[in-house]
Short mmCIF file of C-alpha atoms in Angstrom, two decimals:
data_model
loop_
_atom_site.label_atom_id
_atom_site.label_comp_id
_atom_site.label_asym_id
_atom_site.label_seq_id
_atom_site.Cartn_x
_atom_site.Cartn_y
_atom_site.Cartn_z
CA UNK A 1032 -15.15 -40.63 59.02
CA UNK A 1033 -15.68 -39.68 55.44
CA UNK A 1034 -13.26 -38.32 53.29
CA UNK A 1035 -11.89 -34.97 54.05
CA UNK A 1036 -13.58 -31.80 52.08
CA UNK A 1037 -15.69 -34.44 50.62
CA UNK A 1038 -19.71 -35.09 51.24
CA UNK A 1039 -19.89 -38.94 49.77
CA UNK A 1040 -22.77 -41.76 50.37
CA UNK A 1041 -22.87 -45.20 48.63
CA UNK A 1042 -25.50 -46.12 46.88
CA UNK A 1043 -25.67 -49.74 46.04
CA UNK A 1044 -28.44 -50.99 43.31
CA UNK A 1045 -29.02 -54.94 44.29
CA UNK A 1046 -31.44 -57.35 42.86
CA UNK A 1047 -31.68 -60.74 44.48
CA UNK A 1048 -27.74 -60.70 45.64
CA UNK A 1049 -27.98 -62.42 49.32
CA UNK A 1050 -24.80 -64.06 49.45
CA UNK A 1051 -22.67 -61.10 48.01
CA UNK A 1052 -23.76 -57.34 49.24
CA UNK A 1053 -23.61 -57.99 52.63
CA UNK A 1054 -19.50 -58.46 51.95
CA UNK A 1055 -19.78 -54.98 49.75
CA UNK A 1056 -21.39 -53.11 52.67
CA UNK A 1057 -19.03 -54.16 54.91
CA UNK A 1058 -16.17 -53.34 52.56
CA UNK A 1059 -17.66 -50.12 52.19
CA UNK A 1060 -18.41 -49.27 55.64
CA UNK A 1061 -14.91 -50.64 57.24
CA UNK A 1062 -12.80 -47.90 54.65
CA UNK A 1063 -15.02 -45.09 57.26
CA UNK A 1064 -14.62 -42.84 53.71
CA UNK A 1065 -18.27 -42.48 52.87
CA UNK A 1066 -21.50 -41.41 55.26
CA UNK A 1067 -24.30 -43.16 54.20
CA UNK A 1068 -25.02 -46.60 52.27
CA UNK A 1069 -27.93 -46.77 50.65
CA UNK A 1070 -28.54 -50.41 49.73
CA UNK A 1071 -32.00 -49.80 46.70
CA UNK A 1072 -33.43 -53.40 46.70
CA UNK A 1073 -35.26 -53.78 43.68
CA UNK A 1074 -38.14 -56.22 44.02
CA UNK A 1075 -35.61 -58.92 45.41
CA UNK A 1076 -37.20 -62.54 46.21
CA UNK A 1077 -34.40 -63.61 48.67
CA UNK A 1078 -32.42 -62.53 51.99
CA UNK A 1079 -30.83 -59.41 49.90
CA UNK A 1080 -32.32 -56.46 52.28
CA UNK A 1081 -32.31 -58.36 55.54
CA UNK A 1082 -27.84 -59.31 54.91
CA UNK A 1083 -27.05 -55.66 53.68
CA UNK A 1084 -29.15 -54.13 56.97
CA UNK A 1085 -27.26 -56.67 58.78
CA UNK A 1086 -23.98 -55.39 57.12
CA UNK A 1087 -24.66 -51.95 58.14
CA UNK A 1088 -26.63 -50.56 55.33
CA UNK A 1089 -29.85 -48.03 55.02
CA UNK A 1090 -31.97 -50.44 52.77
CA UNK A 1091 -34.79 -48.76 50.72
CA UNK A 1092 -36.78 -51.05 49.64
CA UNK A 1093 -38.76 -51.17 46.20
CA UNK A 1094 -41.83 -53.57 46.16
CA UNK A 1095 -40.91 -54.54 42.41
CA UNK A 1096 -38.17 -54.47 40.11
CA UNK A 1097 -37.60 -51.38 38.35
CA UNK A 1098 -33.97 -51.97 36.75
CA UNK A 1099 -30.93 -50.60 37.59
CA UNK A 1100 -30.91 -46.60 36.52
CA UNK A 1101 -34.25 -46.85 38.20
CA UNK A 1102 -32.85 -47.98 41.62
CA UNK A 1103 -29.82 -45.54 41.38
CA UNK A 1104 -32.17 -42.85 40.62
CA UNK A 1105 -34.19 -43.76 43.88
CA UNK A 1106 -30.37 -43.96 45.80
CA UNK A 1107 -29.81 -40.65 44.68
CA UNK A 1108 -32.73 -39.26 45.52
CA UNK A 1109 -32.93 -40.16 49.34
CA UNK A 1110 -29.25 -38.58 49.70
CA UNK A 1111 -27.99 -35.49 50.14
CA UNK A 1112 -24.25 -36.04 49.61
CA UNK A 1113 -22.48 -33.78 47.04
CA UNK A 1114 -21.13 -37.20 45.75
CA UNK A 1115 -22.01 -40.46 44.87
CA UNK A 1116 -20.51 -43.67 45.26
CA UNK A 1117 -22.41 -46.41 42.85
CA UNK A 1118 -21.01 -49.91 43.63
CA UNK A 1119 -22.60 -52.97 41.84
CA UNK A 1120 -24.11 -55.54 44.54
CA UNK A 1121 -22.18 -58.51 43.34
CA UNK A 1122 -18.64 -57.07 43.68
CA UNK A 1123 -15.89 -59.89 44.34
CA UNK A 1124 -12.93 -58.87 46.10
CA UNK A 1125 -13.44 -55.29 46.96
CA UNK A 1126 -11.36 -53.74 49.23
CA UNK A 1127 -11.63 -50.62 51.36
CA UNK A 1128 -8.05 -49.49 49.62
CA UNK A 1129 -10.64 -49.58 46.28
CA UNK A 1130 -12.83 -46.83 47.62
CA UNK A 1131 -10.26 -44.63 48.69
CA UNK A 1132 -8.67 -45.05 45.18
CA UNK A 1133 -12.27 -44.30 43.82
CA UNK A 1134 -12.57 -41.18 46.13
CA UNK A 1135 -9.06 -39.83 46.32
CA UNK A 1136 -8.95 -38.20 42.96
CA UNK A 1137 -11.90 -36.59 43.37
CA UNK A 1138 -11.26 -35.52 47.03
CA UNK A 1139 -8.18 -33.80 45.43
CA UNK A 1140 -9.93 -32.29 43.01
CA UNK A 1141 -8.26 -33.72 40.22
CA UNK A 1142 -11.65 -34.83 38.45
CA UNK A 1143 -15.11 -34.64 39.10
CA UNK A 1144 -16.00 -38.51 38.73
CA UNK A 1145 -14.29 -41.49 37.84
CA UNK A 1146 -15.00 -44.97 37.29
CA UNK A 1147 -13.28 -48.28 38.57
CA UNK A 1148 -11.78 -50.94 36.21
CA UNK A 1149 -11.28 -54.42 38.53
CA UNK A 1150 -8.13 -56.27 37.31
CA UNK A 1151 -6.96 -59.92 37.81
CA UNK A 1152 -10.44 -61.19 38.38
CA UNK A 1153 -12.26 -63.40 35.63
CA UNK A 1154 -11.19 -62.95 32.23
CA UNK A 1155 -13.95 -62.32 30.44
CA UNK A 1156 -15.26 -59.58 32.59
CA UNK A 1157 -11.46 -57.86 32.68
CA UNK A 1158 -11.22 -58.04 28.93
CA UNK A 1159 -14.78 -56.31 28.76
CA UNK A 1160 -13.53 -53.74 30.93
CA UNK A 1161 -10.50 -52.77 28.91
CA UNK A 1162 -12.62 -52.77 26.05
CA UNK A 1163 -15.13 -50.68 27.04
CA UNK A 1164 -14.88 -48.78 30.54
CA UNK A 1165 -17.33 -46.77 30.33
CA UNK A 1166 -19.77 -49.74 31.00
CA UNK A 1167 -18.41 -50.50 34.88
CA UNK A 1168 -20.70 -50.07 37.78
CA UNK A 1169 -18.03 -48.94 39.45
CA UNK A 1170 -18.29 -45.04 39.54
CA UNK A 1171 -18.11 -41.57 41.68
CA UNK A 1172 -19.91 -38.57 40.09
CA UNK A 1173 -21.42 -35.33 41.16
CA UNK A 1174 -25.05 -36.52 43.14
CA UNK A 1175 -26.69 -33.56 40.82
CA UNK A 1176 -24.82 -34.37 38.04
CA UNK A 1177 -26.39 -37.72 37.97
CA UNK A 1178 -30.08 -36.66 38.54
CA UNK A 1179 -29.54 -33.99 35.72
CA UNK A 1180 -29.43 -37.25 33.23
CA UNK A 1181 -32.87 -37.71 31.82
CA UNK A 1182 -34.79 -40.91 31.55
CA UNK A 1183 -33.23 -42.39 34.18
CA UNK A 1184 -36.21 -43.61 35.57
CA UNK A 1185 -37.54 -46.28 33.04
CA UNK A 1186 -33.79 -46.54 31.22
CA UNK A 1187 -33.36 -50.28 32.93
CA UNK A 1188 -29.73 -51.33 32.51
CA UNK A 1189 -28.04 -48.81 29.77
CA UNK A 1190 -27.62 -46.65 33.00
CA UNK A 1191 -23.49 -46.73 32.37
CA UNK A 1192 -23.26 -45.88 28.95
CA UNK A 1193 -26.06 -42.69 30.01
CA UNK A 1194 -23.69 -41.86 32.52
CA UNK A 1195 -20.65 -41.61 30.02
CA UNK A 1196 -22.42 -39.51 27.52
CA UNK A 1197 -23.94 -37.20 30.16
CA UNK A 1198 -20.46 -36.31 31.52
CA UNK A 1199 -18.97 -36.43 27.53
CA UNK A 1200 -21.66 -33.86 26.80
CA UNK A 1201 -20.51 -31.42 30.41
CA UNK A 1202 -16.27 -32.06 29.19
CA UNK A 1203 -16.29 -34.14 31.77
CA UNK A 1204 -13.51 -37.07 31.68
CA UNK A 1205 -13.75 -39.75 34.35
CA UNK A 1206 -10.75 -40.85 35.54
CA UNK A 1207 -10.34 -44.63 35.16
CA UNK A 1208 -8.57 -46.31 38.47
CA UNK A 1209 -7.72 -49.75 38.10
CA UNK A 1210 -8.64 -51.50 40.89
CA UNK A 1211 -6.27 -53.98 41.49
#
């Protein structure tokens, strides 16, 4: 079931994360909110592919690493989905009740993309968040919205920030959910 009015697949950028994005794919697929999950593993040297197949997840597989925008880019380029769902790999405590915050705004056409702030997990990483939002994983946007941002293919990990200026530059405002 995905979300009403809404065309949505998950795309899920991991790099060596066996032991964590099996858990995220599961979240992901129990919430029944998106179609596909697209797991990118990007050159990973441990179990990561085989758990998140396992978990229910199309893995595409990239013989070397390529960095994160890279691996999006390749997410968003096997779907077809009017929207994506980008979920780091690593995620600790996700809930299906987080997606559906993610997707509901969105879905009611409120905003074209917003990005998730997690609260009440390690300090340090909620206190960067606060800070600076617009560097969370953590994000729904417009699938050709995101391939329209250019260099994404050898930008490595300044993906985020790319993403915020790309949506600045189209008066786009993300709306920030906490995801508590």
């Amino acid at each position: 079931m995905q979300t009403p009015n809404l065309s949505v697949d998950a795309v899920i950028p991991a790099l060596n994360e066996a032991g964590r994005v099996g858990a995220v794919v599961e979240t992901v697929r129990s919430s029944g909110l998106v179609g596909r999950i697209l797991v990118v593993n990007d050159g990973s040297e441990d179990g990561t592919a085989a758990e998140a197949q396992e978990a229910g997840a199309q893995v595409l597989d990239l013989p070397e690493t390529g960095g994160k925008a890279h691996a999006m880019l390749v997410g968003a380029m096997a779907s077809q989905a009017e929207y994506l769902l980008f979920l780091d790999a690593d995620l600790i405590g996700l809930a299906a009740g987080h997606v559906r915050a993610m997707l509901d705004p969105v879905a009611r056409g409120e905003t074209r993309s917003t990005v998730g702030i997690f609260e009440q997990g390690r300090g340090a990483t909620d206190w960067a968040q606060a800070v600076s939002p617009w560097l969370s994983g953590q994000r729904v946007i417009p699938r050709q919205i995101f391939l329209e941002i250019s260099g994404l293919d050898d930008m490595g990990y300044g993906v985020e920030v790319a993403i915020t200026r790309h949506l600045s530059r189209l008066e786009i405002k993300p709306a920030v959910v906490s995801l508590v």
